Short mmCIF file of C-alpha atoms in Angstrom, two decimals:
data_model
loop_
_atom_site.label_atom_id
_atom_site.label_comp_id
_atom_site.label_asym_id
_atom_site.label_seq_id
_atom_site.Cartn_x
_atom_site.Cartn_y
_atom_site.Cartn_z
CA LYS A 67 63.35 -17.94 -59.79
CA ASN A 68 67.02 -17.36 -60.76
CA GLN A 69 68.78 -15.72 -57.86
CA VAL A 70 72.09 -15.07 -56.42
CA GLU A 71 72.40 -14.63 -52.56
CA GLN A 72 75.47 -13.55 -50.72
CA SER A 73 76.41 -13.77 -47.11
CA PRO A 74 77.35 -12.17 -44.90
CA GLN A 75 75.90 -8.77 -45.94
CA SER A 76 78.88 -7.12 -44.15
CA LEU A 77 81.89 -8.08 -42.44
CA ILE A 78 84.52 -6.40 -40.13
CA ILE A 79 87.93 -8.07 -39.55
CA LEU A 80 91.33 -7.01 -38.44
CA GLU A 81 94.30 -6.55 -40.85
CA GLY A 82 96.12 -9.85 -41.39
CA LYS A 83 93.27 -11.97 -40.57
CA ASN A 84 91.57 -14.38 -43.10
CA CYS A 85 87.88 -14.28 -44.12
CA THR A 86 85.44 -16.29 -46.32
CA LEU A 87 82.57 -14.83 -48.28
CA GLN A 88 79.70 -17.22 -49.32
CA CYS A 89 77.54 -17.10 -52.52
CA ASN A 90 74.52 -19.41 -53.14
CA TYR A 91 72.92 -19.39 -56.65
CA THR A 92 69.88 -20.83 -58.29
CA VAL A 93 70.76 -19.78 -61.81
CA SER A 94 69.96 -22.41 -64.49
CA PRO A 95 71.44 -23.38 -66.81
CA PHE A 96 74.67 -22.19 -65.41
CA SER A 97 77.69 -21.07 -67.43
CA ASN A 98 80.11 -19.57 -65.13
CA LEU A 99 80.50 -17.53 -61.87
CA ARG A 100 82.72 -14.52 -61.25
CA TRP A 101 83.69 -12.69 -58.19
CA TYR A 102 84.01 -8.90 -58.53
CA LYS A 103 85.55 -6.37 -56.24
CA GLN A 104 83.98 -2.91 -56.16
CA ASP A 105 85.85 -0.27 -54.53
CA THR A 106 83.74 2.60 -53.23
CA GLY A 107 82.62 4.98 -55.89
CA ARG A 108 84.29 2.75 -58.53
CA GLY A 109 83.17 0.19 -61.10
CA PRO A 110 83.51 -3.51 -60.25
CA VAL A 111 86.66 -5.46 -61.35
CA SER A 112 86.68 -9.19 -61.90
CA LEU A 113 89.01 -11.08 -59.48
CA THR A 114 88.24 -14.72 -60.66
CA ILE A 115 86.02 -16.78 -62.84
CA MET A 116 84.76 -20.46 -62.01
CA THR A 117 83.23 -22.61 -64.69
CA PHE A 118 81.16 -25.70 -64.20
CA SER A 119 84.22 -28.06 -64.19
CA GLU A 120 86.28 -25.99 -61.71
CA ASN A 121 86.41 -26.37 -58.16
CA THR A 122 89.06 -24.01 -56.87
CA LYS A 123 90.94 -21.23 -58.45
CA SER A 124 93.43 -18.71 -56.77
CA ASN A 125 94.36 -15.31 -57.70
CA GLY A 126 97.04 -13.97 -55.10
CA ARG A 127 95.60 -13.91 -51.80
CA TYR A 128 92.17 -14.58 -53.22
CA THR A 129 90.92 -18.28 -53.52
CA ALA A 130 87.60 -18.97 -55.04
CA THR A 131 85.78 -22.37 -54.69
CA LEU A 132 82.72 -23.68 -56.58
CA ASP A 133 80.41 -26.65 -55.79
CA ALA A 134 78.18 -26.97 -58.91
CA ASP A 135 76.15 -29.74 -56.95
CA THR A 136 75.10 -27.65 -54.18
CA LYS A 137 75.35 -24.32 -56.22
CA GLN A 138 77.63 -22.71 -53.76
CA SER A 139 80.76 -20.59 -54.29
CA SER A 140 83.14 -19.06 -51.64
CA LEU A 141 85.78 -16.36 -51.76
CA HIS A 142 88.49 -16.81 -49.27
CA ILE A 143 90.85 -13.88 -48.53
CA THR A 144 94.21 -14.69 -46.85
CA ALA A 145 96.18 -12.37 -44.66
CA SER A 146 93.75 -9.37 -45.37
CA GLN A 147 95.06 -5.94 -46.15
CA LEU A 148 93.55 -2.48 -45.73
CA SER A 149 93.24 -2.22 -49.43
CA ASP A 150 90.90 -5.30 -49.36
CA SER A 151 88.26 -3.06 -47.90
CA ALA A 152 85.51 -3.09 -50.54
CA SER A 153 82.31 -4.82 -51.66
CA TYR A 154 82.65 -8.27 -53.30
CA ILE A 155 80.04 -9.14 -55.78
CA CYS A 156 79.17 -12.48 -56.87
CA VAL A 157 77.88 -12.63 -60.47
CA VAL A 158 76.60 -15.49 -62.25
CA HIS A 159 76.13 -16.01 -66.13
CA PHE A 160 73.52 -18.15 -67.78
CA MET A 161 74.41 -20.56 -70.51
CA ASN A 162 73.30 -19.92 -74.08
CA ARG A 163 72.18 -16.37 -72.93
CA ASP A 164 75.07 -14.14 -73.60
CA ASP A 165 73.12 -11.05 -72.01
CA LYS A 166 71.81 -12.69 -68.99
CA ILE A 167 73.87 -12.03 -65.85
CA ILE A 168 72.61 -12.05 -62.45
CA PHE A 169 74.36 -9.95 -59.71
CA GLY A 170 74.27 -10.75 -56.02
CA LYS A 171 73.84 -7.93 -53.49
CA GLY A 172 77.55 -8.04 -52.40
CA THR A 173 79.33 -8.39 -49.12
CA ARG A 174 80.62 -5.15 -47.89
CA LEU A 175 84.16 -6.01 -46.22
CA HIS A 176 85.89 -3.57 -43.84
CA ILE A 177 89.41 -4.15 -42.89
CA LEU A 178 90.50 -2.56 -39.54
CA PRO A 179 94.17 -1.66 -38.84
CA GLU B 57 95.67 -1.16 -71.13
CA PRO B 58 92.34 -0.49 -72.75
CA GLU B 59 89.47 0.48 -70.58
CA VAL B 60 85.89 1.65 -70.55
CA THR B 61 85.54 5.40 -70.29
CA GLN B 62 82.40 7.21 -68.98
CA THR B 63 81.45 10.83 -69.20
CA PRO B 64 80.38 12.80 -67.30
CA SER B 65 81.55 11.51 -63.97
CA HIS B 66 78.96 13.51 -62.11
CA GLN B 67 75.95 15.24 -63.42
CA VAL B 68 73.33 17.26 -61.28
CA THR B 69 70.15 17.95 -63.03
CA GLN B 70 66.51 19.21 -62.21
CA MET B 71 63.75 16.74 -62.15
CA GLY B 72 62.00 16.60 -65.53
CA GLN B 73 65.23 17.38 -67.57
CA GLU B 74 66.78 15.07 -70.13
CA VAL B 75 70.28 13.68 -69.47
CA ILE B 76 72.59 11.67 -71.77
CA LEU B 77 75.29 9.57 -70.20
CA ARG B 78 78.22 8.47 -72.63
CA CYS B 79 80.40 5.65 -72.78
CA VAL B 80 83.40 4.50 -74.89
CA PRO B 81 83.62 0.74 -74.71
CA ILE B 82 86.78 -1.36 -75.49
CA SER B 83 87.07 -1.63 -79.13
CA ASN B 84 86.88 -5.34 -79.45
CA HIS B 85 83.86 -5.81 -77.29
CA LEU B 86 80.66 -7.00 -78.81
CA TYR B 87 78.17 -6.75 -75.96
CA PHE B 88 77.35 -3.60 -74.04
CA TYR B 89 75.47 -3.17 -70.92
CA TRP B 90 74.07 -0.34 -68.71
CA TYR B 91 73.85 -0.99 -64.98
CA ARG B 92 72.80 1.40 -62.17
CA GLN B 93 73.58 1.25 -58.52
CA ILE B 94 71.57 3.31 -56.06
CA LEU B 95 73.65 4.53 -53.17
CA GLY B 96 74.25 1.57 -50.71
CA GLN B 97 72.21 -1.02 -52.84
CA LYS B 98 73.15 -3.68 -55.43
CA VAL B 99 74.13 -3.43 -58.91
CA GLU B 100 71.03 -3.54 -61.08
CA PHE B 101 70.69 -4.48 -64.79
CA LEU B 102 69.08 -1.89 -67.05
CA VAL B 103 69.67 -3.03 -70.57
CA SER B 104 71.94 -5.07 -72.87
CA PHE B 105 73.02 -4.12 -76.40
CA TYR B 106 74.27 -6.42 -79.16
CA ASN B 107 74.52 -6.11 -82.87
CA ASN B 108 73.28 -2.55 -82.83
CA GLU B 109 70.00 -3.45 -80.97
CA ILE B 110 68.68 -4.02 -77.57
CA SER B 111 68.79 -7.59 -76.72
CA GLU B 112 67.34 -7.40 -73.22
CA LYS B 113 66.10 -4.93 -70.83
CA SER B 114 64.79 -4.87 -67.29
CA GLU B 115 61.63 -3.47 -65.84
CA ILE B 116 63.49 -0.45 -64.75
CA PHE B 117 64.30 0.48 -68.37
CA ASP B 118 60.81 2.01 -69.17
CA ASP B 119 59.88 4.46 -71.99
CA GLN B 120 61.95 7.19 -70.31
CA PHE B 121 65.17 5.39 -71.15
CA SER B 122 66.81 4.79 -74.38
CA VAL B 123 70.25 3.60 -75.65
CA GLU B 124 72.03 3.91 -78.94
CA ARG B 125 75.44 3.40 -80.52
CA PRO B 126 75.19 5.45 -83.67
CA ASP B 127 78.81 5.79 -84.89
CA GLY B 128 80.06 2.38 -83.60
CA SER B 129 82.10 3.81 -80.90
CA ASN B 130 80.05 5.91 -78.33
CA PHE B 131 77.30 3.94 -76.38
CA THR B 132 74.79 6.37 -74.85
CA LEU B 133 71.95 6.05 -72.30
CA LYS B 134 69.33 8.78 -72.48
CA ILE B 135 66.82 9.50 -69.75
CA ARG B 136 64.19 11.51 -71.25
CA SER B 137 62.58 13.19 -68.22
CA THR B 138 64.50 12.54 -64.99
CA LYS B 139 62.79 11.57 -61.78
CA LEU B 140 64.13 11.94 -58.23
CA GLU B 141 64.46 8.13 -58.00
CA ASP B 142 66.79 8.17 -61.03
CA SER B 143 69.63 9.38 -58.78
CA ALA B 144 72.22 6.74 -58.81
CA MET B 145 75.52 5.68 -60.06
CA TYR B 146 75.24 4.51 -63.85
CA PHE B 147 77.87 1.98 -64.99
CA CYS B 148 78.71 1.03 -68.65
CA ALA B 149 80.19 -2.36 -69.25
CA GLY B 150 81.29 -4.38 -72.11
CA ARG B 151 82.54 -7.86 -72.97
CA THR B 152 83.71 -10.00 -75.91
CA GLY B 153 81.49 -12.75 -77.21
CA ALA B 154 83.19 -15.46 -75.43
CA ASP B 155 80.89 -17.61 -72.97
CA THR B 156 83.22 -16.67 -70.09
CA GLY B 157 83.83 -13.17 -71.11
CA GLU B 158 84.73 -10.79 -68.29
CA LEU B 159 82.55 -7.67 -67.92
CA PHE B 160 84.71 -4.68 -68.05
CA PHE B 161 83.02 -1.68 -66.05
CA GLY B 162 83.69 1.94 -66.55
CA GLU B 163 84.21 4.11 -63.57
CA GLY B 164 80.68 5.16 -63.49
CA SER B 165 78.53 8.39 -64.04
CA ARG B 166 76.98 9.74 -60.86
CA LEU B 167 73.65 11.21 -61.51
CA THR B 168 72.02 13.51 -59.02
CA VAL B 169 68.35 14.57 -59.61
CA LEU B 170 67.05 17.60 -57.56
#
């Protein structure tokens, strides 16, 4: 079954600390994986995309990694800020199925001052 | 910067009433989607739309739901007879035809069924 599993379900850290969110997937055939940030009551916004051949990609304080062999991805947030409080959703696209996109349940991140 | 716009932002309706949620996608997008998110839960796929027809739909998208894009601009989701469990945030999204195309989401329409 094609699934996207994220951990932890929720996370609380102090402002300025780093954290890492995990995503495991069983989607096949795999095309690409995106991390989206969803602020409360808003639509998700893409942070980064990882294709099959990419291992790591950074977007400011966000760094995503992908291990296509183990089908795992991580999102590392450096020097967290209060505005990082949000849900982070791992989304995986099938290859050759433009309309087939699987969402993870998300990790709810709370940054405390 | 172009964006996906959705209306209304919030609608309250009585059970059994019809509801139409509207979306104006970004003009160069080719694939369109409706998702819903029940409070505190994950984003769930409802339906995808390409080339003026439904390309895929989930088991949630039963006979009470329909979509259309009659004028090449507005993309609408209709719920014919709302149920209490239809209360959720409904997101419209679109993307280009590229394999790695990013999904651009609207701000959502919150539906409350009483």
